[in-house]
Tab-separated table of C-alpha atoms and ligand atoms in Angstrom:
chain	number	residue	atom	x	y	z
A	1	MET	CA	60.557	78.241	83.043
A	2	GLY	CA	57.462	76.558	84.996
A	3	ALA	CA	59.464	73.462	86.173
A	4	ALA	CA	56.523	72.323	88.168
A	5	SER	CA	53.916	72.858	85.586
A	6	VAL	CA	52.402	69.838	83.684
A	7	ASP	CA	52.464	69.238	80.041
A	8	PRO	CA	48.830	69.097	78.406
A	9	LYS	CA	47.656	65.423	77.365
A	10	PRO	CA	47.505	63.959	73.744
A	11	ASN	CA	44.172	64.587	72.201
A	12	PRO	CA	44.036	62.060	69.090
A	13	HIS	CA	40.375	62.546	68.891
A	14	ALA	CA	39.441	65.884	68.316
A	15	THR	CA	35.686	66.878	67.966
A	16	ALA	CA	34.258	68.584	64.983
A	17	GLU	CA	33.858	71.802	67.246
A	18	GLN	CA	37.382	71.782	67.947
A	19	VAL	CA	38.393	71.170	64.094
A	20	LYS	CA	36.221	74.099	63.107
A	21	ALA	CA	37.814	76.094	65.362
A	22	ALA	CA	41.155	75.225	64.355
A	23	TYR	CA	40.568	76.617	60.729
A	24	ASP	CA	41.121	80.225	62.098
A	25	ASP	CA	43.920	78.971	64.551
A	26	PRO	CA	47.080	77.756	62.963
A	27	LYS	CA	48.629	76.657	66.266
A	28	LEU	CA	45.442	74.838	67.529
A	29	ALA	CA	45.335	73.516	64.096
A	30	ASN	CA	48.975	72.120	64.558
A	31	VAL	CA	48.013	70.432	67.748
A	32	LEU	CA	44.986	68.725	66.483
A	33	TYR	CA	46.567	67.583	63.329
A	34	HIS	CA	49.823	66.463	64.685
A	35	ASP	CA	48.134	64.758	67.801
A	36	TRP	CA	45.712	62.848	65.599
A	37	GLU	CA	49.099	61.978	63.378
A	38	ALA	CA	51.355	60.866	66.149
A	39	GLY	CA	50.667	57.323	66.243
A	40	THR	CA	50.592	56.877	62.605
A	41	TYR	CA	53.309	59.521	61.471
A	42	ASP	CA	56.479	57.204	61.484
A	43	GLU	CA	54.642	54.635	59.150
A	44	LYS	CA	52.896	57.076	57.046
A	45	TRP	CA	56.647	59.141	56.290
A	46	SER	CA	58.566	55.637	56.285
A	47	ILE	CA	60.355	57.198	59.299
A	48	SER	CA	62.728	54.625	61.041
A	49	TYR	CA	65.729	54.655	63.533
A	50	ASP	CA	68.212	52.490	61.184
A	51	GLU	CA	70.942	52.984	58.946
A	52	ARG	CA	68.679	54.744	56.360
A	53	CYS	CA	67.179	57.493	58.397
A	54	ILE	CA	70.412	57.981	60.384
A	55	THR	CA	72.536	58.564	57.095
A	56	TYR	CA	69.602	60.937	55.901
A	57	ALA	CA	69.360	63.062	58.997
A	58	THR	CA	73.361	63.093	59.358
A	59	ASP	CA	73.662	64.167	55.658
A	60	ARG	CA	71.088	66.701	55.718
A	61	PHE	CA	72.903	68.106	59.251
A	62	ARG	CA	76.583	68.060	57.511
A	63	ALA	CA	75.094	69.422	54.157
A	64	VAL	CA	74.447	72.788	56.009
A	65	ALA	CA	76.604	72.798	59.073
A	66	GLY	CA	79.686	70.614	58.029
A	67	GLY	CA	81.408	67.706	60.004
A	68	VAL	CA	81.656	69.347	63.138
A	69	GLY	CA	80.380	67.839	66.608
A	70	PRO	CA	79.838	65.935	68.598
A	71	TYR	CA	77.346	68.425	70.523
A	72	GLY	CA	76.834	67.848	74.106
A	73	HIS	CA	73.195	69.191	74.798
A	74	ALA	CA	71.017	69.498	71.846
A	75	LEU	CA	67.290	70.822	72.078
A	76	GLU	CA	64.612	69.966	69.098
A	77	LEU	CA	61.863	72.155	68.368
A	78	GLY	CA	59.019	70.598	66.627
A	79	CYS	CA	60.523	67.182	67.160
A	80	GLY	CA	57.444	65.381	65.680
A	81	THR	CA	58.254	61.493	66.764
A	82	GLY	CA	62.021	62.437	67.205
A	83	PHE	CA	63.202	61.632	63.527
A	84	PHE	CA	65.911	64.168	63.301
A	85	LEU	CA	67.238	64.366	67.040
A	86	LEU	CA	67.269	60.656	67.596
A	87	ASN	CA	68.733	59.569	64.178
A	88	LEU	CA	71.682	62.367	64.828
A	89	MET	CA	72.244	60.875	68.211
A	90	GLN	CA	72.544	57.583	66.863
A	91	GLY	CA	74.978	58.829	64.130
A	92	GLY	CA	77.222	60.324	66.792
A	93	VAL	CA	76.395	64.152	66.194
A	94	ILE	CA	74.509	64.841	69.815
A	95	GLU	CA	75.154	63.323	72.850
A	96	ARG	CA	72.281	64.501	75.335
A	97	GLY	CA	68.812	65.500	73.817
A	98	SER	CA	65.642	67.366	74.904
A	99	VAL	CA	62.752	67.066	72.644
A	100	THR	CA	59.716	69.721	72.503
A	101	ASP	CA	56.637	70.195	70.304
A	102	LEU	CA	53.540	71.850	70.470
A	103	SER	CA	51.759	68.648	70.094
A	104	PRO	CA	51.596	66.728	73.091
A	105	GLY	CA	50.843	63.483	71.258
A	106	MET	CA	54.026	63.989	69.354
A	107	VAL	CA	56.187	64.404	72.526
A	108	GLU	CA	54.621	61.529	73.909
A	109	VAL	CA	55.996	59.373	70.858
A	110	ALA	CA	59.530	60.815	70.627
A	111	LEU	CA	60.082	60.123	74.092
A	112	ARG	CA	58.622	56.282	73.718
A	113	ASN	CA	61.168	56.306	70.694
A	114	ALA	CA	63.947	57.340	72.606
A	115	GLU	CA	63.492	55.020	75.499
A	116	ASN	CA	63.084	51.998	72.984
A	117	LEU	CA	66.436	53.078	71.436
A	118	GLY	CA	68.311	53.524	74.706
A	119	LEU	CA	69.181	57.119	74.162
A	120	PRO	CA	69.400	60.041	77.021
A	121	VAL	CA	66.227	62.263	76.272
A	122	ASP	CA	63.785	64.142	78.490
A	123	GLY	CA	61.019	66.287	76.482
A	124	ARG	CA	58.330	69.377	76.933
A	125	VAL	CA	55.390	70.137	75.390
A	126	ALA	CA	56.439	73.989	74.030
A	127	ASP	CA	55.861	76.308	71.498
A	128	ALA	CA	59.164	77.478	69.623
A	129	GLU	CA	57.867	80.891	70.155
A	130	ARG	CA	58.326	80.906	74.113
A	131	ILE	CA	61.079	77.929	74.405
A	132	PRO	CA	60.568	76.815	78.468
A	133	TYR	CA	64.276	76.529	79.021
A	134	ASP	CA	66.643	79.307	80.401
A	135	ASP	CA	69.124	81.219	78.570
A	136	ASN	CA	72.298	80.025	77.745
A	137	THR	CA	71.448	76.449	78.044
A	138	PHE	CA	72.302	74.379	74.872
A	139	ASP	CA	75.217	73.570	72.737
A	140	LEU	CA	73.072	73.182	69.415
A	141	VAL	CA	69.194	73.794	68.711
A	142	ILE	CA	67.744	71.804	65.890
A	143	GLY	CA	64.622	71.496	63.863
A	144	HIS	CA	63.102	69.291	61.030
A	145	ALA	CA	60.381	70.597	58.551
A	146	VAL	CA	59.224	72.870	61.456
A	147	LEU	CA	59.980	76.452	60.348
A	148	HIS	CA	57.101	76.614	57.876
A	149	HIS	CA	54.555	75.847	60.529
A	150	ILE	CA	55.587	78.367	63.054
A	151	PRO	CA	53.690	81.646	62.681
A	152	ASP	CA	56.520	84.141	64.052
A	153	VAL	CA	59.687	82.536	62.479
A	154	ALA	CA	61.534	85.863	63.684
A	155	ALA	CA	60.307	85.374	67.511
A	156	ALA	CA	61.335	81.505	67.264
A	157	MET	CA	64.614	82.783	66.032
A	158	ARG	CA	65.397	85.007	68.996
A	159	GLU	CA	64.201	82.357	71.407
A	160	VAL	CA	66.892	80.015	69.608
A	161	GLN	CA	69.319	82.428	70.274
A	162	ARG	CA	68.261	83.136	74.087
A	163	VAL	CA	68.421	79.682	74.959
A	164	LEU	CA	71.905	78.562	73.163
A	165	LYS	CA	75.380	79.358	74.912
A	166	PRO	CA	77.574	81.643	73.309
A	167	GLY	CA	79.140	80.216	70.462
A	168	GLY	CA	76.320	77.408	70.129
A	169	ARG	CA	75.079	76.295	66.890
A	170	PHE	CA	71.100	76.274	65.299
A	171	VAL	CA	70.315	74.025	62.495
A	172	PHE	CA	66.935	74.084	60.702
A	173	ALA	CA	66.526	71.637	57.775
A	174	GLY	CA	63.685	70.019	55.457
A	175	ASP	CA	61.629	73.450	54.772
A	176	PRO	CA	60.024	74.403	51.550
A	177	THR	CA	61.314	76.739	49.329
A	178	ASP	CA	58.862	79.084	47.983
A	179	ILE	CA	59.460	77.650	44.194
A	180	GLY	CA	60.152	73.947	45.422
A	181	ASN	CA	56.786	74.259	47.149
A	182	PHE	CA	55.006	75.405	44.047
A	183	TYR	CA	56.108	72.605	41.950
A	184	ALA	CA	55.667	70.176	44.611
A	185	ARG	CA	52.050	70.724	45.551
A	186	LYS	CA	50.998	70.941	41.623
A	187	LEU	CA	52.562	67.563	41.377
A	188	GLY	CA	50.992	66.255	44.288
A	189	GLN	CA	47.498	67.773	43.586
A	190	LEU	CA	47.798	66.288	39.943
A	191	THR	CA	48.952	62.853	41.376
A	192	TRP	CA	46.244	62.473	43.848
A	193	TRP	CA	43.413	63.404	41.200
A	194	LEU	CA	44.691	60.873	38.585
A	195	THR	CA	45.019	58.429	40.900
A	196	THR	CA	41.962	58.478	42.916
A	197	ASN	CA	39.906	58.875	39.158
A	198	VAL	CA	41.874	56.439	37.326
A	199	THR	CA	41.185	53.883	40.328
A	200	LYS	CA	37.437	54.421	39.880
A	201	LEU	CA	37.779	52.216	36.377
A	202	ALA	CA	36.513	48.844	36.668
A	203	PRO	CA	39.644	46.525	36.275
A	204	LEU	CA	41.765	49.179	38.863
A	205	THR	CA	39.089	49.326	41.789
A	206	GLY	CA	41.061	46.924	43.644
A	207	TRP	CA	43.883	49.849	43.528
A	208	ARG	CA	41.254	52.361	45.187
A	209	ARG	CA	41.275	52.973	48.704
A	210	PRO	CA	37.741	52.771	50.538
A	211	GLN	CA	35.740	56.097	49.955
A	212	GLU	CA	35.720	57.040	54.086
A	213	GLU	CA	39.447	56.673	54.217
A	214	LEU	CA	39.850	58.697	50.892
A	215	ASP	CA	37.348	61.378	52.436
A	216	GLU	CA	39.477	61.424	55.635
A	217	SER	CA	42.578	61.950	53.850
A	218	SER	CA	41.104	64.927	52.036
A	219	ARG	CA	39.881	66.174	55.395
A	220	ALA	CA	43.511	65.582	56.876
A	221	ALA	CA	44.604	67.822	53.618
A	222	ALA	CA	42.336	70.500	54.570
A	223	LEU	CA	43.767	70.782	57.938
A	224	GLU	CA	47.264	70.592	56.517
A	225	ALA	CA	46.586	73.661	54.412
A	226	VAL	CA	46.131	75.553	57.653
A	227	VAL	CA	48.911	74.509	59.292
A	228	ASP	CA	51.592	74.871	56.396
A	229	LEU	CA	51.930	78.871	56.800
A	230	HIS	CA	55.079	79.485	55.125
A	231	THR	CA	57.789	78.706	52.386
A	232	PHE	CA	60.879	80.209	52.120
A	233	ASP	CA	63.321	82.179	49.942
A	234	PRO	CA	66.929	81.097	51.135
A	235	ALA	CA	68.274	84.717	51.019
A	236	ASP	CA	65.246	85.908	53.349
A	237	LEU	CA	65.791	83.256	55.704
A	238	GLU	CA	69.261	83.991	56.222
A	239	ARG	CA	68.124	87.709	56.473
A	240	THR	CA	65.731	86.575	59.377
A	241	ALA	CA	68.407	84.586	61.255
A	242	ARG	CA	70.824	87.389	61.231
A	243	GLY	CA	67.877	89.868	62.390
A	244	ALA	CA	67.537	87.455	65.530
A	245	GLY	CA	71.114	88.011	66.271
A	246	ALA	CA	72.827	85.076	64.671
A	247	THR	CA	76.367	85.019	63.404
A	248	GLU	CA	78.079	82.923	60.603
A	249	VAL	CA	74.471	82.482	58.996
A	250	ARG	CA	74.071	80.278	55.950
A	251	ALA	CA	71.227	78.573	54.022
A	252	VAL	CA	71.808	75.994	51.600
A	253	THR	CA	69.225	73.812	49.186
A	254	GLU	CA	68.740	70.430	47.928
A	255	GLU	CA	66.561	68.402	45.999
A	256	LEU	CA	65.031	69.038	42.624
A	257	SER	CA	64.827	65.840	40.554
A	258	ALA	CA	64.513	63.969	43.582
A	259	ALA	CA	61.335	66.250	44.645
A	260	LEU	CA	59.928	65.909	41.398
A	261	PHE	CA	59.988	62.327	41.446
A	262	GLY	CA	59.513	62.055	45.380
A	263	TRP	CA	56.302	64.039	45.751
A	264	PRO	CA	54.257	62.134	43.151
A	265	VAL	CA	55.249	58.860	44.463
A	266	ARG	CA	54.537	59.827	48.280
A	267	THR	CA	51.047	61.143	46.965
A	268	PHE	CA	50.627	57.692	45.188
A	269	GLU	CA	51.583	55.786	48.183
A	270	ALA	CA	48.810	57.549	49.912
A	271	ALA	CA	45.984	57.355	47.744
A	272	VAL	CA	46.369	53.097	47.056
A	273	PRO	CA	45.647	50.673	49.661
A	274	ARG	CA	48.878	50.190	51.664
A	275	ASP	CA	49.041	46.258	50.787
A	276	LYS	CA	49.105	47.111	46.874
A	277	LEU	CA	52.795	48.400	47.234
A	278	GLY	CA	55.323	45.648	48.682
A	279	PHE	CA	58.874	45.703	49.680
A	280	GLY	CA	60.104	45.885	45.984
A	281	TRP	CA	58.256	49.132	45.673
A	282	ALA	CA	59.618	50.718	48.355
A	283	MET	CA	63.221	49.747	47.635
A	284	PHE	CA	62.853	51.073	44.054
A	285	ALA	CA	61.254	54.391	45.477
A	286	TYR	CA	63.907	54.714	47.830
A	287	ARG	CA	67.056	53.930	45.269
A	288	THR	CA	65.509	56.269	42.678
A	289	TRP	CA	65.299	59.260	45.079
A	290	GLN	CA	68.941	58.401	46.213
A	291	ARG	CA	70.238	58.434	42.503
A	292	LEU	CA	68.309	61.607	42.022
A	293	SER	CA	69.695	63.112	44.987
A	294	TRP	CA	73.041	62.564	43.744
A	295	VAL	CA	72.299	64.099	40.487
A	296	ASP	CA	70.805	67.023	42.359
A	297	GLU	CA	74.062	67.613	44.415
A	298	ASN	CA	76.807	66.710	42.137
A	299	VAL	CA	75.078	68.263	38.629
A	300	LEU	CA	72.239	70.366	39.096
A	301	ALA	CA	73.255	72.278	42.016
A	302	LYS	CA	76.522	73.337	40.152
A	303	VAL	CA	74.580	74.917	37.279
A	304	LEU	CA	71.226	76.240	38.783
A	305	PRO	CA	70.451	78.987	41.401
A	306	ARG	CA	69.773	77.628	44.640
A	307	GLU	CA	65.959	79.233	44.741
A	308	VAL	CA	64.767	76.256	42.450
A	309	PHE	CA	65.514	73.442	44.855
A	310	TYR	CA	62.876	72.106	47.230
A	311	ASN	CA	64.431	71.992	50.533
A	312	VAL	CA	66.135	74.924	52.470
A	313	SER	CA	68.401	74.450	55.469
A	314	VAL	CA	69.721	77.150	57.503
A	315	THR	CA	72.539	77.235	60.330
A	316	GLY	CA	74.066	79.789	62.480
A	317	ARG	CA	75.650	80.768	65.687
A	318	LYS	CA	75.155	82.659	68.932
A	319	PRO	CA	77.836	85.062	68.895
A	320	VAL	CA	80.443	84.629	71.386
A	321	ALA	CA	80.062	87.623	73.974
B	401	SAM	C1	55.857	68.362	59.752
B	401	SAM	S1	55.911	67.991	61.290
B	401	SAM	C2	57.896	67.297	61.666
B	401	SAM	C3	58.238	66.762	62.604
B	401	SAM	C4	59.723	66.217	62.797
B	401	SAM	N1	60.589	67.191	62.992
B	401	SAM	C5	60.076	65.235	61.602
B	401	SAM	O1	61.020	66.056	60.762
B	401	SAM	O2	59.606	64.368	61.294
B	401	SAM	C6	56.033	69.682	62.172
B	401	SAM	C7	56.064	69.582	63.641
B	401	SAM	O3	56.257	70.776	64.489
B	401	SAM	C8	55.389	71.015	65.300
B	401	SAM	N2	54.952	72.459	65.570
B	401	SAM	C9	54.119	73.190	64.775
B	401	SAM	N3	54.045	74.442	65.311
B	401	SAM	C10	54.798	74.489	66.103
B	401	SAM	C11	55.404	75.418	67.270
B	401	SAM	N4	54.907	76.472	67.018
B	401	SAM	N5	56.206	75.108	68.158
B	401	SAM	C12	56.536	73.772	68.433
B	401	SAM	N6	56.440	73.024	67.540
B	401	SAM	C13	55.265	73.322	66.379
B	401	SAM	C14	54.046	70.253	65.044
B	401	SAM	O4	53.384	69.795	65.895
B	401	SAM	C15	54.778	68.516	64.383
B	401	SAM	O5	55.000	67.889	65.167
């Protein structure tokens, strides 16, 4: 458990040598990539701690786990800047939180965000495959967009079962399906190629980001390919959770047309200078995404198989002994 151990410090400026080593070491790549991103992560992914993201987080949670709660003490794995846990706390789903992440930079930002929001949260640097908490500690374990980064997902699931109290629940949301990842990546690559080439044309050069920023984004994308380890088939994910000892396991998927719209939009936003797209664009993108999500949930989900949607979430419980 190592209560006396000291968490490692963030390293937002990795050396070229460290980056080179990281190409063969997904965990080191995760630490370097996410330490480097921690300071700008909320801005990059339009993460906020207001009604918009509270609704998004609680909707994702309830879509898979139902309207149950509140949960007393929750642990988040791969918390990043705290998007999921802090917004679920603000939405009344969780009372007290512990955040963990492999990246010290992310834990630092998550704890700062919690403090700014006045929420009772503590945190540790931790690998989801070896969770540094005692057996039977938490009422709820959560994660968002983290499973696809963990080399041994089955080991992490077993750790989740260990630290949950009997009857406790886990919820992992926001990971890519096999099929969803295929079309999202293709669309993202096409959008990047089109935007960075079209903006070479004379009338559009004002829409081109400086070359050094584009080069940096390409380097980041290369490291990103090392940290993205898995995509999931919903039934396989359910099997992995059951294999770890979970009961009442259920995976649900969301976003098809919303993802087909959202990934090119996000890539376009990353490929042009920030000041070119104002509040009007942000509202257009968000409202369109919301409408398409409604179509996905209320129309497409009724007629299409769950495998074709982009996001998969999984929940289950630790059996009551
Ligand atoms: C895509 S980010 C998601 C962050 C946050 N949950 C969110 O939704 O904004 C994935 C996070 O998982 C963390 N991570 C990657 N591998 C991990 C591991 N083995 N154990 C714990 N955290 C890990 C990364 O450092 C990163 O902060």
